[in-house]
Coordinates of N, CA and C in Angstrom, one line a residue:
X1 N 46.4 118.5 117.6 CA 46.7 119.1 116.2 C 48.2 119.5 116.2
X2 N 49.0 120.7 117.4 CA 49.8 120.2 117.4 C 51.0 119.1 117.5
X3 N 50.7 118.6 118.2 CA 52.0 117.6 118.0 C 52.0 116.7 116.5
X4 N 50.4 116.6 116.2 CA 50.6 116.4 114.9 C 51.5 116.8 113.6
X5 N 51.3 117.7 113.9 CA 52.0 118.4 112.7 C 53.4 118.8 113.4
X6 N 53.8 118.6 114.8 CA 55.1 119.0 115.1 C 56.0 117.6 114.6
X7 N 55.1 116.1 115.1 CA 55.7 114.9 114.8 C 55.9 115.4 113.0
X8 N 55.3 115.6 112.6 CA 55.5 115.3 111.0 C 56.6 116.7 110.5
X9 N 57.0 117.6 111.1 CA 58.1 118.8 110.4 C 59.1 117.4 111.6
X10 N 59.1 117.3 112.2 CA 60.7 116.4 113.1 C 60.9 114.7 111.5
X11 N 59.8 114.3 111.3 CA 60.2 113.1 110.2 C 60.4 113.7 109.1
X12 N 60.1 114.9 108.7 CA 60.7 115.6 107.6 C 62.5 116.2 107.8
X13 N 62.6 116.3 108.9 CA 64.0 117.3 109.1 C 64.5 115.8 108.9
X14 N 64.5 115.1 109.8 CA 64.9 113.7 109.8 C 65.3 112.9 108.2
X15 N 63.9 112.6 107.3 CA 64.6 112.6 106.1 C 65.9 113.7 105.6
X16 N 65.6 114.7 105.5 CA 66.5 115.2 105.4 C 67.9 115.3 105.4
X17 N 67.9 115.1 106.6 CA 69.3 115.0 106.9 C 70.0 113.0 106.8
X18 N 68.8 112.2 106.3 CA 69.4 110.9 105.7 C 70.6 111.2 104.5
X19 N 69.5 112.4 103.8 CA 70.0 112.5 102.0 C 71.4 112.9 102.2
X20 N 71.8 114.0 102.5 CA 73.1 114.2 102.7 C 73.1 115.3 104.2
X21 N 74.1 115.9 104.4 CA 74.9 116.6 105.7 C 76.0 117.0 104.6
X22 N 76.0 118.7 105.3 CA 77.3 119.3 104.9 C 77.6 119.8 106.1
X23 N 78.5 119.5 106.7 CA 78.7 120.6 108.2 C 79.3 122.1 107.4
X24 N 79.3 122.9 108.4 CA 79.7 124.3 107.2 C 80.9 124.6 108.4
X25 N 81.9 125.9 107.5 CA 83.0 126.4 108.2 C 83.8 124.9 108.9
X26 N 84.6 125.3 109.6 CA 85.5 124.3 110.0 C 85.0 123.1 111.1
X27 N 83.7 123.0 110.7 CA 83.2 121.4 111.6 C 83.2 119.9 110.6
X28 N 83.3 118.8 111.9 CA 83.8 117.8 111.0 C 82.3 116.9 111.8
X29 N 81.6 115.8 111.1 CA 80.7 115.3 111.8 C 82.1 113.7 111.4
X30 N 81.2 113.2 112.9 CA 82.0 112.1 113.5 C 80.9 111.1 114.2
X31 N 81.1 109.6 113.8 CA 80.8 108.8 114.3 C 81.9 108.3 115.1
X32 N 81.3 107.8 116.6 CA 82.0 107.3 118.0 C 82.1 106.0 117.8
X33 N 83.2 105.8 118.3 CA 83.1 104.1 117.9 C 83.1 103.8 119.5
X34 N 82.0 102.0 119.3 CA 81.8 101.7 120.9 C 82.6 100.8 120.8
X35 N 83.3 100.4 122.2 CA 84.2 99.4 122.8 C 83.1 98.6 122.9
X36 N 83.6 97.1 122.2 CA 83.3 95.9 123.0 C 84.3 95.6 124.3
X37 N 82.9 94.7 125.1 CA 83.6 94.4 126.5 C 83.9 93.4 126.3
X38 N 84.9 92.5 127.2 CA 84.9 91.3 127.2 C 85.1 90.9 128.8
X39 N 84.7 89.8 128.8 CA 84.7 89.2 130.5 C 86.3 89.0 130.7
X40 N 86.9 88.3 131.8 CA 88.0 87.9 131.8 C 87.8 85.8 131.2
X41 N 87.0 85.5 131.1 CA 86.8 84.4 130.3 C 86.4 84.5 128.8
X42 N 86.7 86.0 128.2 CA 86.5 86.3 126.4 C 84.6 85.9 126.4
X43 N 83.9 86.3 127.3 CA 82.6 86.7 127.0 C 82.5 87.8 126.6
X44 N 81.7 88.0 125.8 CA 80.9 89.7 125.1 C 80.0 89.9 126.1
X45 N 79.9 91.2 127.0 CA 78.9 91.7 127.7 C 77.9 92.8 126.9
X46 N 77.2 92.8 126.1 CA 76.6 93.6 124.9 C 76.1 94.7 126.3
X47 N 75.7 94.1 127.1 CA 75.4 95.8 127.8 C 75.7 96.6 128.5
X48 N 77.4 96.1 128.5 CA 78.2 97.0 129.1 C 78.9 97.9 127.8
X49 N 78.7 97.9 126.9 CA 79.5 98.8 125.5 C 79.4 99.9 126.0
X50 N 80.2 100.9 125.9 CA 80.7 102.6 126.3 C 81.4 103.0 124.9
X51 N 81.3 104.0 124.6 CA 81.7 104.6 123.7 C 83.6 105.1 124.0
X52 N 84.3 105.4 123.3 CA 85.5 105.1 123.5 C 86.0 106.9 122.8
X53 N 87.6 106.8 122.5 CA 87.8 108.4 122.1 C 88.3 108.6 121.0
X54 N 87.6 107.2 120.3 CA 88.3 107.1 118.8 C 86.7 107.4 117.9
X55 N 86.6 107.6 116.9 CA 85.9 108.1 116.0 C 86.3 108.3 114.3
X56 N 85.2 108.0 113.7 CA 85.7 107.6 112.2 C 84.7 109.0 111.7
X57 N 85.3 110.0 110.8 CA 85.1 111.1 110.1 C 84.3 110.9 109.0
X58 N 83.0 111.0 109.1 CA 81.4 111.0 108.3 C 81.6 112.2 107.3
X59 N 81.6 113.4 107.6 CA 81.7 114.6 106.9 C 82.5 115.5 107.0
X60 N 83.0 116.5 106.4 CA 84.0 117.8 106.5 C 83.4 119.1 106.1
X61 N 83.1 120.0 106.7 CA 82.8 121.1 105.7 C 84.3 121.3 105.1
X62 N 83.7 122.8 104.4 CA 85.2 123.5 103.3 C 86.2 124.1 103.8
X63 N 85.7 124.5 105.4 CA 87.6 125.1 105.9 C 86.8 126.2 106.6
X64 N 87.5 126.8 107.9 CA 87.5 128.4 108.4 C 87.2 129.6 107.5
X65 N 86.7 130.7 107.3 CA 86.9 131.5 106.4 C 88.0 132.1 107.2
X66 N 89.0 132.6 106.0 CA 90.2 133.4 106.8 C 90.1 134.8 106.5
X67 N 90.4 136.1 107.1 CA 90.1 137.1 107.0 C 90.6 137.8 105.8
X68 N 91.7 137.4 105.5 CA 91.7 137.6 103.4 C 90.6 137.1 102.7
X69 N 89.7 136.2 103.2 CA 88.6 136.1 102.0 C 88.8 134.0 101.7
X70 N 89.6 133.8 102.1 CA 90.0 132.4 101.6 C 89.8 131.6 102.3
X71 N 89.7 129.9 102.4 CA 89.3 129.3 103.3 C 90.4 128.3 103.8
X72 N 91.0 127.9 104.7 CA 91.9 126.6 105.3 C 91.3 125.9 105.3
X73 N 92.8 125.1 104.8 CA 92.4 123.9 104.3 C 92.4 122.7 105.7
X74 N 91.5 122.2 105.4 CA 91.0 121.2 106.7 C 92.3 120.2 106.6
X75 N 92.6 119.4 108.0 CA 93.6 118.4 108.0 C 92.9 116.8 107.8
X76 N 91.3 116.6 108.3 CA 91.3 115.6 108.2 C 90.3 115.2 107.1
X77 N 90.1 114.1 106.6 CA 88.8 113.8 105.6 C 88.4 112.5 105.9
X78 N 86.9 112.6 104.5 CA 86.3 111.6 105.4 C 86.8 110.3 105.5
X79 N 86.5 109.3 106.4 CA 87.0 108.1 106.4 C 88.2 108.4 107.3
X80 N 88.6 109.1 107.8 CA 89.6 109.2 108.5 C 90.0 108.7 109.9
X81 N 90.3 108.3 110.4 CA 90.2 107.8 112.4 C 91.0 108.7 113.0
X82 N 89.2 109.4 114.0 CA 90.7 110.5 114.7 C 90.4 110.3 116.0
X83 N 91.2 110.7 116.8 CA 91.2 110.7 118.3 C 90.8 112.2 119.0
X84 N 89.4 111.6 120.0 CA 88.7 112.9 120.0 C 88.6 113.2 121.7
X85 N 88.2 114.5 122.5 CA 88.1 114.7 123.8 C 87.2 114.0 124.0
X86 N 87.5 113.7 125.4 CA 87.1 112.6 126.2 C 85.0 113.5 126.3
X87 N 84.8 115.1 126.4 CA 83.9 115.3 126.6 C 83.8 116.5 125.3
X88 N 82.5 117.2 125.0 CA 82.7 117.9 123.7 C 81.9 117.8 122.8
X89 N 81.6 118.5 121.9 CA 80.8 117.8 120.5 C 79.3 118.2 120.7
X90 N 78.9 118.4 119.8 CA 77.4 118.7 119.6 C 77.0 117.1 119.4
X91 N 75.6 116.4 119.7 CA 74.7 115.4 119.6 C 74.1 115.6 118.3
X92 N 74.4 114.6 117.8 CA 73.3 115.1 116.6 C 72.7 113.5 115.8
X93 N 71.8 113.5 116.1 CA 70.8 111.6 115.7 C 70.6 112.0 114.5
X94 N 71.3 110.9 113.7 CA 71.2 110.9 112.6 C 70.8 109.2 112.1
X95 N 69.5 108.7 111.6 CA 69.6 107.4 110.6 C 69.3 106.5 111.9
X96 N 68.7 107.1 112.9 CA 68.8 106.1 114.3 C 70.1 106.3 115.3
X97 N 71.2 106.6 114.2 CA 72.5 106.9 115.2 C 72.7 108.2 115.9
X98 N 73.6 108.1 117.4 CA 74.5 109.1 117.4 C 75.6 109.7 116.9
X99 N 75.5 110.8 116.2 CA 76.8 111.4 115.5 C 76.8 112.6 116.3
X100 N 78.3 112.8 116.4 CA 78.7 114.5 116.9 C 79.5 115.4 115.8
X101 N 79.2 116.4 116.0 CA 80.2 117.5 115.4 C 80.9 118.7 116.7
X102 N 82.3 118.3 116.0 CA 83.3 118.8 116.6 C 83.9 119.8 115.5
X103 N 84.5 121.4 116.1 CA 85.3 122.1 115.6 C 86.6 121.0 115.2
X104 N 87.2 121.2 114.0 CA 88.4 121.0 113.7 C 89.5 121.1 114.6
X105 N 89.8 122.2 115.6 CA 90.3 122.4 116.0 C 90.3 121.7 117.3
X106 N 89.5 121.3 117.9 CA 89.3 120.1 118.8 C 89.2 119.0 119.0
X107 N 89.7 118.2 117.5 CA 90.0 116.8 117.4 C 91.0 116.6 117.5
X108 N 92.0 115.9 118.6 CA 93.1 116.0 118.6 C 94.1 115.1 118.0
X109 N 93.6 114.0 117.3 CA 94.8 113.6 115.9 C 93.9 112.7 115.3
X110 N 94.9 112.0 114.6 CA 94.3 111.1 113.8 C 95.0 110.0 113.1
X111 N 94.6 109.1 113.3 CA 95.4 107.5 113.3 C 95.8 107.2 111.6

C-alpha cells in the first residue's frame, strides 16, 4: 500500500514539474550539453558520450534579495550558453532528463 501511493505522489510531483519550473532567489536551471565522440576514423561512439562544461539556460529565477528590499538583476537568461564547474549543481530529472541548478554565482561565463 505504501509504495503505492508513494509511486503515485513521485508521478504527480513529476507532472508537475513538466508544466513549468521557477527556480527562486538567484538559481538558474541548466541543461548539460553531451559531447559527441568520434573515433580517429569520424565514427560516432554513442556510448562513450560524457557530458562536457557547456550548458544551455532552461530557467532564471528573479535575482538575490538585497538587504534594502530589492532584487539583482540576474546576468544570464534563458536560452543563454554558459560555461559551468567542472563539479557542482544540484540533479534534478526533469521530462526523463538530467537538469541541474546552479547559484548564479557559480556559473562562470557565458558564450
Amino acid at each position: 500500500l505504501f509504495a503505492a501511493s508513494h509511486t503515485n505522489v513521485m508521478f504527480r510531483a513529476s507532472l508537475a514539474l513538466r508544466r513549468t519550473f521557477q527556480p527562486l532567489s538567484d538559481r538558474v536551471l541548466v541543461s548539460r550539453m553531451v559531447a559527441e565522440t568520434k573515433s580517429a576514423g569520424g565514427i560516432l561512439l554513442p556510448g562513450a558520450e560524457k557530458p562536457t562544461n557547456e550548458g544551455t539556460v532552461i530557467a532564471v529565477g528573479p535575482g538575490m534579495l538585497m538587504e534594502n528590499g530589492s532584487t539583482s538583476k540576474m546576468n544570464v537568461e534563458v536560452g543563454d550558453k554558459v560555461l559551468l564547474p567542472e563539479y557542482g549543481g544540484t540533479k534534478v530529472e526533469m521530462d526523463g532528463e538530467e537538469k541541474f541548478l546552479y547559484r548564479e554565482m557559480d556559473i562562470l561565463g557565458k558564450f
